[in-house]
Amino acid sequence: MLRLSWIPPPPTKFSPQPHLAAKEEHIMKISCNPEKDIKLSNNPNGSRLATVSITLDNSFVVRGLSVMNGSKGIFVNMPNVSYTDQNGDKKYVDTAFPTTKEMRDEISNVVIGAYSTLMKQLRANANSNTADNTQDFNAPSFDEPER
């Protein structure tokens, strides 16, 4: 009878750690800071509303996600590159993408939540600036004709 034995290599910095293997499930933290990670589009008539970066577990950054305005509402587009196929048609391929629906949904929820927060902050700032300007400068309202 032939017996084969395998001796594992010594652990490295990137080897699975025994104390991590004991955990049943690792929940990945996905973060997106509205002030730092979202760049609004300069084209108000385009379908791209913003370009976004996310951070995974405070250790890995993915740049180039897009918040898009489609016919069915707002959605998140993964980072992609374009190329021209054999027929001369422009095609797009995602360069980073989730492999499960659950992860895609979680990324979408975080990104759209951060985008919504940023838009609320901008609206609140615009409203407070308008109110401040009206009080400071006694600007005429649009309902009253200028005298």
Tab-separated table of N, CA, C and O in Angstrom, residues 9-129:
chain	number	residue	atom	x	y	z
A	9	PRO	N	2.969	24.023	3.661
A	9	PRO	CA	4.069	24.981	3.714
A	9	PRO	C	3.943	25.843	4.966
A	9	PRO	O	2.868	25.928	5.562
A	10	PRO	N	5.034	26.473	5.383
A	10	PRO	CA	4.936	27.336	6.565
A	10	PRO	C	3.982	28.490	6.293
A	10	PRO	O	3.832	28.937	5.153
A	11	PRO	N	3.291	28.970	7.333
A	11	PRO	CA	2.332	30.054	7.134
A	11	PRO	C	3.018	31.330	6.654
A	11	PRO	O	4.151	31.611	7.018
A	12	THR	N	2.315	32.046	5.824
A	12	THR	CA	2.795	33.346	5.355
A	12	THR	C	1.806	34.403	5.803
A	12	THR	O	0.761	34.101	6.375
A	13	LYS	N	2.138	35.625	5.486
A	13	LYS	CA	1.274	36.752	5.833
A	13	LYS	C	-0.123	36.581	5.222
A	13	LYS	O	-1.113	37.043	5.763
A	14	PHE	N	-0.208	35.918	4.068
A	14	PHE	CA	-1.473	35.803	3.351
A	14	PHE	C	-2.149	34.444	3.527
A	14	PHE	O	-3.183	34.194	2.944
A	15	SER	N	-1.567	33.564	4.334
A	15	SER	CA	-2.173	32.260	4.574
A	15	SER	C	-3.416	32.412	5.441
A	15	SER	O	-3.477	33.301	6.290
A	16	PRO	N	-4.409	31.537	5.262
A	16	PRO	CA	-5.568	31.583	6.152
A	16	PRO	C	-5.127	31.377	7.596
A	16	PRO	O	-4.279	30.531	7.878
A	17	GLN	N	-5.660	32.147	8.477
A	17	GLN	CA	-5.307	32.044	9.887
A	17	GLN	C	-6.323	31.137	10.580
A	17	GLN	O	-7.522	31.253	10.335
A	18	PRO	N	-5.852	30.251	11.455
A	18	PRO	CA	-6.779	29.325	12.128
A	18	PRO	C	-7.878	30.048	12.903
A	18	PRO	O	-9.007	29.617	12.902
A	19	HIS	N	-7.561	31.168	13.537
A	19	HIS	CA	-8.579	31.865	14.309
A	19	HIS	C	-9.645	32.489	13.413
A	19	HIS	O	-10.764	32.688	13.823
A	20	LEU	N	-9.304	32.776	12.142
A	20	LEU	CA	-10.300	33.302	11.207
A	20	LEU	C	-11.159	32.184	10.637
A	20	LEU	O	-12.320	32.387	10.334
A	21	ALA	N	-10.581	31.007	10.487
A	21	ALA	CA	-11.320	29.878	9.927
A	21	ALA	C	-12.429	29.429	10.878
A	21	ALA	O	-13.411	28.850	10.450
A	22	ALA	N	-12.290	29.705	12.168
A	22	ALA	CA	-13.294	29.287	13.136
A	22	ALA	C	-14.575	30.113	13.012
A	22	ALA	O	-15.631	29.671	13.432
A	23	LYS	N	-14.492	31.295	12.430
A	23	LYS	CA	-15.686	32.111	12.263
A	23	LYS	C	-16.588	31.479	11.219
A	23	LYS	O	-16.125	30.953	10.211
A	24	GLU	N	-17.871	31.535	11.463
A	24	GLU	CA	-18.809	30.953	10.508
A	24	GLU	C	-18.918	31.787	9.247
A	24	GLU	O	-18.950	31.261	8.156
A	25	GLU	N	-18.997	33.103	9.419
A	25	GLU	CA	-19.236	33.957	8.259
A	25	GLU	C	-18.581	35.309	8.491
A	25	GLU	O	-18.615	35.854	9.577
A	26	HIS	N	-17.954	35.808	7.465
A	26	HIS	CA	-17.374	37.145	7.520
A	26	HIS	C	-18.307	38.091	6.774
A	26	HIS	O	-18.642	37.856	5.624
A	27	ILE	N	-18.752	39.132	7.452
A	27	ILE	CA	-19.613	40.114	6.810
A	27	ILE	C	-18.746	41.271	6.356
A	27	ILE	O	-18.113	41.940	7.166
A	28	MET	N	-18.684	41.461	5.060
A	28	MET	CA	-17.841	42.497	4.492
A	28	MET	C	-18.458	43.865	4.722
A	28	MET	O	-19.646	44.060	4.499
A	29	LYS	N	-17.635	44.794	5.158
A	29	LYS	CA	-18.091	46.160	5.346
A	29	LYS	C	-17.824	46.933	4.049
A	29	LYS	O	-16.697	47.000	3.578
A	30	ILE	N	-18.882	47.494	3.501
A	30	ILE	CA	-18.778	48.311	2.284
A	30	ILE	C	-19.069	49.745	2.701
A	30	ILE	O	-20.106	50.018	3.292
A	31	SER	N	-18.139	50.644	2.411
A	31	SER	CA	-18.364	52.032	2.798
A	31	SER	C	-18.197	52.965	1.611
A	31	SER	O	-17.460	52.680	0.668
A	32	CYS	N	-18.920	54.075	1.696
A	32	CYS	CA	-18.874	55.109	0.671
A	32	CYS	C	-19.169	56.433	1.369
A	32	CYS	O	-20.292	56.655	1.819
A	33	ASN	N	-18.170	57.288	1.487
A	33	ASN	CA	-18.321	58.581	2.142
A	33	ASN	C	-18.877	59.579	1.130
A	33	ASN	O	-18.217	59.865	0.126
A	34	PRO	N	-20.066	60.130	1.366
A	34	PRO	CA	-20.676	61.028	0.383
A	34	PRO	C	-19.802	62.231	0.018
A	34	PRO	O	-19.761	62.642	-1.136
A	35	GLU	N	-19.075	62.798	0.995
A	35	GLU	CA	-18.276	63.989	0.704
A	35	GLU	C	-17.000	63.672	-0.057
A	35	GLU	O	-16.539	64.469	-0.857
A	36	LYS	N	-16.400	62.498	0.192
A	36	LYS	CA	-15.114	62.168	-0.419
A	36	LYS	C	-15.219	61.275	-1.643
A	36	LYS	O	-14.436	61.403	-2.580
A	37	ASP	N	-16.152	60.354	-1.633
A	37	ASP	CA	-16.158	59.264	-2.607
A	37	ASP	C	-17.128	59.442	-3.771
A	37	ASP	O	-17.211	58.562	-4.625
A	38	ILE	N	-17.857	60.557	-3.797
A	38	ILE	CA	-18.835	60.762	-4.871
A	38	ILE	C	-18.498	62.051	-5.612
A	38	ILE	O	-18.363	63.106	-5.004
A	39	LYS	N	-18.348	61.940	-6.925
A	39	LYS	CA	-18.115	63.103	-7.788
A	39	LYS	C	-19.324	63.241	-8.711
A	39	LYS	O	-19.590	62.363	-9.529
A	40	LEU	N	-20.062	64.332	-8.549
A	40	LEU	CA	-21.262	64.538	-9.357
A	40	LEU	C	-20.895	64.827	-10.802
A	40	LEU	O	-19.860	65.442	-11.089
A	41	SER	N	-21.754	64.424	-11.707
A	41	SER	CA	-21.548	64.631	-13.135
A	41	SER	C	-21.728	66.103	-13.488
A	41	SER	O	-22.545	66.801	-12.886
A	42	ASN	N	-20.966	66.567	-14.453
A	42	ASN	CA	-21.096	67.941	-14.932
A	42	ASN	C	-22.188	68.082	-15.979
A	42	ASN	O	-22.530	69.187	-16.367
A	43	ASN	N	-22.711	66.963	-16.475
A	43	ASN	CA	-23.718	66.980	-17.536
A	43	ASN	C	-25.090	66.676	-16.931
A	43	ASN	O	-25.433	65.515	-16.733
A	44	PRO	N	-25.902	67.711	-16.646
A	44	PRO	CA	-27.205	67.459	-16.018
A	44	PRO	C	-28.183	66.715	-16.916
A	44	PRO	O	-29.143	66.124	-16.437
A	45	ASN	N	-27.954	66.697	-18.225
A	45	ASN	CA	-28.868	66.021	-19.148
A	45	ASN	C	-28.455	64.585	-19.456
A	45	ASN	O	-29.171	63.871	-20.134
A	46	GLY	N	-27.291	64.160	-18.974
A	46	GLY	CA	-26.809	62.813	-19.249
A	46	GLY	C	-27.407	61.795	-18.298
A	46	GLY	O	-28.046	62.133	-17.305
A	47	SER	N	-27.185	60.523	-18.598
A	47	SER	CA	-27.725	59.470	-17.736
A	47	SER	C	-26.812	59.189	-16.541
A	47	SER	O	-27.263	58.664	-15.537
A	48	ARG	N	-25.523	59.560	-16.638
A	48	ARG	CA	-24.608	59.362	-15.505
A	48	ARG	C	-24.781	60.509	-14.534
A	48	ARG	O	-24.534	61.666	-14.856
A	49	LEU	N	-25.190	60.195	-13.312
A	49	LEU	CA	-25.411	61.213	-12.296
A	49	LEU	C	-24.153	61.483	-11.487
A	49	LEU	O	-23.914	62.608	-11.055
A	50	ALA	N	-23.340	60.425	-11.261
A	50	ALA	CA	-22.140	60.578	-10.441
A	50	ALA	C	-21.190	59.411	-10.676
A	50	ALA	O	-21.599	58.347	-11.130
A	51	THR	N	-19.914	59.656	-10.353
A	51	THR	CA	-18.901	58.610	-10.341
A	51	THR	C	-18.538	58.376	-8.881
A	51	THR	O	-18.382	59.323	-8.116
A	52	VAL	N	-18.394	57.100	-8.498
A	52	VAL	CA	-18.297	56.736	-7.090
A	52	VAL	C	-17.130	55.784	-6.848
A	52	VAL	O	-16.790	54.977	-7.703
A	53	SER	N	-16.547	55.886	-5.643
A	53	SER	CA	-15.578	54.912	-5.142
A	53	SER	C	-16.172	54.256	-3.903
A	53	SER	O	-16.890	54.902	-3.147
A	54	ILE	N	-15.868	52.979	-3.717
A	54	ILE	CA	-16.279	52.293	-2.485
A	54	ILE	C	-15.036	51.684	-1.850
A	54	ILE	O	-14.031	51.440	-2.529
A	55	THR	N	-15.113	51.452	-0.544
A	55	THR	CA	-14.034	50.796	0.186
A	55	THR	C	-14.589	49.525	0.802
A	55	THR	O	-15.648	49.537	1.426
A	56	LEU	N	-13.861	48.423	0.613
A	56	LEU	CA	-14.265	47.127	1.137
A	56	LEU	C	-13.405	46.789	2.348
A	56	LEU	O	-12.167	46.786	2.250
A	57	ASP	N	-14.050	46.546	3.480
A	57	ASP	CA	-13.368	46.181	4.727
A	57	ASP	C	-12.241	47.143	5.101
A	57	ASP	O	-11.217	46.724	5.648
A	58	ASN	N	-12.404	48.395	4.813
A	58	ASN	CA	-11.405	49.419	5.133
A	58	ASN	C	-10.018	49.086	4.595
A	58	ASN	O	-9.018	49.547	5.120
A	59	SER	N	-9.950	48.248	3.534
A	59	SER	CA	-8.638	47.834	3.052
A	59	SER	C	-8.515	47.727	1.535
A	59	SER	O	-7.418	47.535	1.037
A	60	PHE	N	-9.625	47.854	0.802
A	60	PHE	CA	-9.555	47.700	-0.648
A	60	PHE	C	-10.525	48.686	-1.288
A	60	PHE	O	-11.715	48.683	-0.956
A	61	VAL	N	-10.016	49.527	-2.181
A	61	VAL	CA	-10.838	50.558	-2.819
A	61	VAL	C	-11.161	50.146	-4.248
A	61	VAL	O	-10.288	49.667	-4.976
A	62	VAL	N	-12.426	50.324	-4.626
A	62	VAL	CA	-12.857	50.107	-6.007
A	62	VAL	C	-13.357	51.447	-6.526
A	62	VAL	O	-14.288	52.030	-5.972
A	63	ARG	N	-12.710	51.948	-7.574
A	63	ARG	CA	-13.091	53.224	-8.172
A	63	ARG	C	-13.802	52.989	-9.491
A	63	ARG	O	-13.658	51.956	-10.115
A	64	GLY	N	-14.563	53.989	-9.909
A	64	GLY	CA	-15.161	53.944	-11.235
A	64	GLY	C	-16.571	53.410	-11.299
A	64	GLY	O	-17.082	53.168	-12.393
A	65	LEU	N	-17.239	53.217	-10.147
A	65	LEU	CA	-18.656	52.864	-10.198
A	65	LEU	C	-19.414	54.108	-10.632
A	65	LEU	O	-18.957	55.231	-10.413
A	66	SER	N	-20.575	53.943	-11.224
A	66	SER	CA	-21.383	55.076	-11.670
A	66	SER	C	-22.796	54.961	-11.135
A	66	SER	O	-23.356	53.866	-11.093
A	67	VAL	N	-23.340	56.099	-10.715
A	67	VAL	CA	-24.764	56.166	-10.402
A	67	VAL	C	-25.434	56.634	-11.681
A	67	VAL	O	-25.103	57.699	-12.216
A	68	MET	N	-26.346	55.815	-12.196
A	68	MET	CA	-26.979	56.083	-13.482
A	68	MET	C	-28.471	56.325	-13.303
A	68	MET	O	-29.089	55.778	-12.391
A	69	ASN	N	-29.028	57.147	-14.192
A	69	ASN	CA	-30.460	57.386	-14.216
A	69	ASN	C	-31.019	56.682	-15.441
A	69	ASN	O	-30.804	57.119	-16.563
A	70	GLY	N	-31.707	55.573	-15.222
A	70	GLY	CA	-32.255	54.792	-16.326
A	70	GLY	C	-33.761	54.930	-16.417
A	70	GLY	O	-34.389	55.631	-15.624
A	71	SER	N	-34.346	54.247	-17.367
A	71	SER	CA	-35.796	54.314	-17.573
A	71	SER	C	-36.576	53.747	-16.388
A	71	SER	O	-37.720	54.118	-16.158
A	72	LYS	N	-35.941	52.853	-15.609
A	72	LYS	CA	-36.612	52.254	-14.447
A	72	LYS	C	-36.151	52.883	-13.134
A	72	LYS	O	-36.457	52.381	-12.070
A	73	GLY	N	-35.377	53.973	-13.206
A	73	GLY	CA	-34.916	54.652	-11.997
A	73	GLY	C	-33.406	54.638	-11.874
A	73	GLY	O	-32.680	54.303	-12.807
A	74	ILE	N	-32.936	54.975	-10.678
A	74	ILE	CA	-31.503	55.063	-10.422
A	74	ILE	C	-30.929	53.675	-10.169
A	74	ILE	O	-31.537	52.863	-9.473
A	75	PHE	N	-29.742	53.411	-10.737
A	75	PHE	CA	-29.059	52.143	-10.505
A	75	PHE	C	-27.558	52.379	-10.496
A	75	PHE	O	-27.082	53.453	-10.860
A	76	VAL	N	-26.810	51.367	-10.065
A	76	VAL	CA	-25.355	51.453	-9.986
A	76	VAL	C	-24.742	50.619	-11.101
A	76	VAL	O	-25.104	49.462	-11.294
A	77	ASN	N	-23.816	51.236	-11.824
A	77	ASN	CA	-23.085	50.585	-12.900
A	77	ASN	C	-21.690	50.259	-12.376
A	77	ASN	O	-21.055	51.114	-11.762
A	78	MET	N	-21.200	49.054	-12.610
A	78	MET	CA	-19.871	48.658	-12.149
A	78	MET	C	-18.791	49.304	-13.020
A	78	MET	O	-19.065	49.707	-14.154
A	79	PRO	N	-17.549	49.398	-12.517
A	79	PRO	CA	-16.458	49.957	-13.327
A	79	PRO	C	-16.297	49.148	-14.610
A	79	PRO	O	-16.398	47.914	-14.586
A	80	ASN	N	-16.057	49.832	-15.712
A	80	ASN	CA	-15.925	49.116	-16.980
A	80	ASN	C	-14.972	49.827	-17.920
A	80	ASN	O	-14.591	50.966	-17.685
A	81	VAL	N	-14.573	49.112	-18.958
A	81	VAL	CA	-13.767	49.669	-20.037
A	81	VAL	C	-14.493	49.372	-21.343
A	81	VAL	O	-15.277	48.425	-21.431
A	82	SER	N	-14.224	50.193	-22.340
A	82	SER	CA	-14.855	49.967	-23.638
A	82	SER	C	-13.813	49.447	-24.626
A	82	SER	O	-12.609	49.673	-24.465
A	83	TYR	N	-14.300	48.736	-25.614
A	83	TYR	CA	-13.450	48.254	-26.693
A	83	TYR	C	-14.288	48.149	-27.955
A	83	TYR	O	-15.517	48.182	-27.911
A	84	THR	N	-13.637	48.039	-29.086
A	84	THR	CA	-14.333	47.880	-30.357
A	84	THR	C	-14.204	46.430	-30.797
A	84	THR	O	-13.091	45.895	-30.866
A	85	ASP	N	-15.342	45.793	-31.061
A	85	ASP	CA	-15.306	44.390	-31.457
A	85	ASP	C	-14.952	44.248	-32.933
A	85	ASP	O	-14.683	45.231	-33.622
A	86	GLN	N	-14.971	43.017	-33.443
A	86	GLN	CA	-14.582	42.731	-34.822
A	86	GLN	C	-15.469	43.441	-35.835
A	86	GLN	O	-15.042	43.733	-36.948
A	87	ASN	N	-16.726	43.702	-35.473
A	87	ASN	CA	-17.661	44.354	-36.391
A	87	ASN	C	-17.591	45.876	-36.318
A	87	ASN	O	-18.364	46.556	-36.977
A	88	GLY	N	-16.715	46.397	-35.461
A	88	GLY	CA	-16.601	47.843	-35.311
A	88	GLY	C	-17.581	48.436	-34.310
A	88	GLY	O	-17.697	49.653	-34.202
A	89	ASP	N	-18.291	47.565	-33.582
A	89	ASP	CA	-19.248	48.037	-32.574
A	89	ASP	C	-18.532	48.277	-31.248
A	89	ASP	O	-17.660	47.504	-30.854
A	90	LYS	N	-18.934	49.343	-30.552
A	90	LYS	CA	-18.363	49.640	-29.250
A	90	LYS	C	-19.029	48.760	-28.198
A	90	LYS	O	-20.249	48.700	-28.114
A	91	LYS	N	-18.220	48.071	-27.416
A	91	LYS	CA	-18.701	47.171	-26.363
A	91	LYS	C	-18.096	47.600	-25.035
A	91	LYS	O	-17.054	48.238	-24.992
A	92	TYR	N	-18.755	47.214	-23.948
A	92	TYR	CA	-18.266	47.502	-22.604
A	92	TYR	C	-18.129	46.203	-21.839
A	92	TYR	O	-18.948	45.296	-21.985
A	93	VAL	N	-17.104	46.114	-21.009
A	93	VAL	CA	-16.910	44.950	-20.155
A	93	VAL	C	-16.566	45.462	-18.754
A	93	VAL	O	-15.770	46.383	-18.587
A	94	ASP	N	-17.232	44.882	-17.738
A	94	ASP	CA	-16.970	45.265	-16.359
A	94	ASP	C	-15.567	44.813	-15.958
A	94	ASP	O	-15.156	43.696	-16.279
A	95	THR	N	-14.846	45.692	-15.256
A	95	THR	CA	-13.502	45.338	-14.795
A	95	THR	C	-13.510	44.848	-13.354
A	95	THR	O	-12.589	44.164	-12.931
A	96	ALA	N	-14.518	45.206	-12.599
A	96	ALA	CA	-14.700	44.714	-11.232
A	96	ALA	C	-16.201	44.534	-11.039
A	96	ALA	O	-16.979	45.392	-11.440
A	97	PHE	N	-16.583	43.416	-10.444
A	97	PHE	CA	-18.012	43.144	-10.313
A	97	PHE	C	-18.247	42.114	-9.232
A	97	PHE	O	-17.400	41.272	-8.963
A	98	PRO	N	-19.415	42.178	-8.578
A	98	PRO	CA	-19.759	41.162	-7.581
A	98	PRO	C	-20.137	39.856	-8.277
A	98	PRO	O	-20.632	39.860	-9.392
A	99	THR	N	-19.889	38.771	-7.581
A	99	THR	CA	-20.213	37.462	-8.164
A	99	THR	C	-21.532	36.908	-7.659
A	99	THR	O	-21.964	35.857	-8.119
A	100	THR	N	-22.167	37.619	-6.713
A	100	THR	CA	-23.461	37.165	-6.215
A	100	THR	C	-24.463	38.315	-6.254
A	100	THR	O	-24.086	39.485	-6.189
A	101	LYS	N	-25.724	37.963	-6.349
A	101	LYS	CA	-26.787	38.960	-6.350
A	101	LYS	C	-26.815	39.714	-5.025
A	101	LYS	O	-27.024	40.925	-4.986
A	102	GLU	N	-26.567	38.987	-3.932
A	102	GLU	CA	-26.583	39.620	-2.611
A	102	GLU	C	-25.518	40.716	-2.506
A	102	GLU	O	-25.782	41.793	-1.978
A	103	MET	N	-24.324	40.426	-3.017
A	103	MET	CA	-23.253	41.430	-2.966
A	103	MET	C	-23.581	42.607	-3.868
A	103	MET	O	-23.357	43.762	-3.507
A	104	ARG	N	-24.124	42.347	-5.054
A	104	ARG	CA	-24.516	43.435	-5.958
A	104	ARG	C	-25.572	44.321	-5.295
A	104	ARG	O	-25.497	45.545	-5.342
A	105	ASP	N	-26.552	43.695	-4.652
A	105	ASP	CA	-27.602	44.461	-3.966
A	105	ASP	C	-27.024	45.302	-2.834
A	105	ASP	O	-27.404	46.452	-2.647
A	106	GLU	N	-26.092	44.731	-2.070
A	106	GLU	CA	-25.485	45.455	-0.947
A	106	GLU	C	-24.679	46.660	-1.458
A	106	GLU	O	-24.773	47.760	-0.912
A	107	ILE	N	-23.893	46.464	-2.508
A	107	ILE	CA	-23.128	47.572	-3.088
A	107	ILE	C	-24.088	48.650	-3.586
A	107	ILE	O	-23.894	49.840	-3.325
A	108	SER	N	-25.135	48.248	-4.277
A	108	SER	CA	-26.120	49.213	-4.786
A	108	SER	C	-26.767	49.984	-3.648
A	108	SER	O	-26.916	51.215	-3.730
A	109	ASN	N	-27.148	49.291	-2.578
A	109	ASN	CA	-27.778	49.960	-1.440
A	109	ASN	C	-26.853	50.985	-0.803
A	109	ASN	O	-27.270	52.103	-0.476
A	110	VAL	N	-25.580	50.622	-0.622
A	110	VAL	CA	-24.615	51.542	-0.001
A	110	VAL	C	-24.380	52.750	-0.904
A	110	VAL	O	-24.410	53.895	-0.448
A	111	VAL	N	-24.165	52.517	-2.192
A	111	VAL	CA	-23.852	53.613	-3.124
A	111	VAL	C	-25.058	54.538	-3.291
A	111	VAL	O	-24.920	55.769	-3.210
A	112	ILE	N	-26.228	53.974	-3.517
A	112	ILE	CA	-27.419	54.816	-3.711
A	112	ILE	C	-27.764	55.540	-2.405
A	112	ILE	O	-28.172	56.709	-2.429
A	113	GLY	N	-27.547	54.902	-1.269
A	113	GLY	CA	-27.757	55.565	0.019
A	113	GLY	C	-26.823	56.750	0.202
A	113	GLY	O	-27.240	57.835	0.636
A	114	ALA	N	-25.553	56.582	-0.138
A	114	ALA	CA	-24.584	57.677	-0.024
A	114	ALA	C	-24.915	58.794	-1.007
A	114	ALA	O	-24.827	59.984	-0.666
A	115	TYR	N	-25.317	58.429	-2.228
A	115	TYR	CA	-25.705	59.434	-3.225
A	115	TYR	C	-26.923	60.219	-2.737
A	115	TYR	O	-26.954	61.450	-2.822
A	116	SER	N	-27.911	59.534	-2.183
A	116	SER	CA	-29.110	60.202	-1.655
A	116	SER	C	-28.752	61.143	-0.510
A	116	SER	O	-29.271	62.258	-0.428
A	117	THR	N	-27.856	60.704	0.371
A	117	THR	CA	-27.406	61.549	1.480
A	117	THR	C	-26.745	62.816	0.954
A	117	THR	O	-27.018	63.919	1.437
A	118	LEU	N	-25.873	62.662	-0.041
A	118	LEU	CA	-25.197	63.829	-0.618
A	118	LEU	C	-26.205	64.792	-1.236
A	118	LEU	O	-26.119	66.007	-1.038
A	119	MET	N	-27.176	64.263	-1.966
A	119	MET	CA	-28.171	65.128	-2.609
A	119	MET	C	-29.012	65.860	-1.564
A	119	MET	O	-29.317	67.044	-1.722
A	120	LYS	N	-29.369	65.190	-0.460
A	120	LYS	CA	-30.121	65.844	0.620
A	120	LYS	C	-29.290	66.959	1.246
A	120	LYS	O	-29.812	68.035	1.532
A	121	GLN	N	-27.998	66.700	1.459
A	121	GLN	CA	-27.115	67.722	2.026
A	121	GLN	C	-27.015	68.930	1.099
A	121	GLN	O	-27.067	70.075	1.549
A	122	LEU	N	-26.877	68.672	-0.192
A	122	LEU	CA	-26.769	69.777	-1.155
A	122	LEU	C	-28.061	70.590	-1.203
A	122	LEU	O	-28.015	71.826	-1.272
A	123	ARG	N	-29.211	69.912	-1.167
A	123	ARG	CA	-30.494	70.628	-1.159
A	123	ARG	C	-30.649	71.461	0.113
A	123	ARG	O	-31.100	72.599	0.061
A	124	ALA	N	-30.270	70.885	1.252
A	124	ALA	CA	-30.372	71.607	2.523
A	124	ALA	C	-29.459	72.827	2.516
A	124	ALA	O	-29.854	73.912	2.954
A	125	ASN	N	-28.243	72.668	1.997
A	125	ASN	CA	-27.309	73.798	1.907
A	125	ASN	C	-27.838	74.870	0.968
A	125	ASN	O	-27.732	76.060	1.262
A	126	ALA	N	-28.407	74.446	-0.158
A	126	ALA	CA	-28.952	75.413	-1.113
A	126	ALA	C	-30.118	76.171	-0.492
A	126	ALA	O	-30.229	77.390	-0.647
A	127	ASN	N	-30.978	75.452	0.235
A	127	ASN	CA	-32.121	76.110	0.882
A	127	ASN	C	-31.667	77.066	1.975
A	127	ASN	O	-32.188	78.167	2.099
A	128	SER	N	-30.671	76.661	2.770
A	128	SER	CA	-30.207	77.547	3.842
A	128	SER	C	-29.463	78.743	3.263
A	128	SER	O	-29.579	79.853	3.772
A	129	ASN	N	-28.712	78.549	2.174
A	129	ASN	CA	-28.020	79.674	1.536
A	129	ASN	C	-29.026	80.649	0.942
A	129	ASN	O	-28.844	81.856	1.022
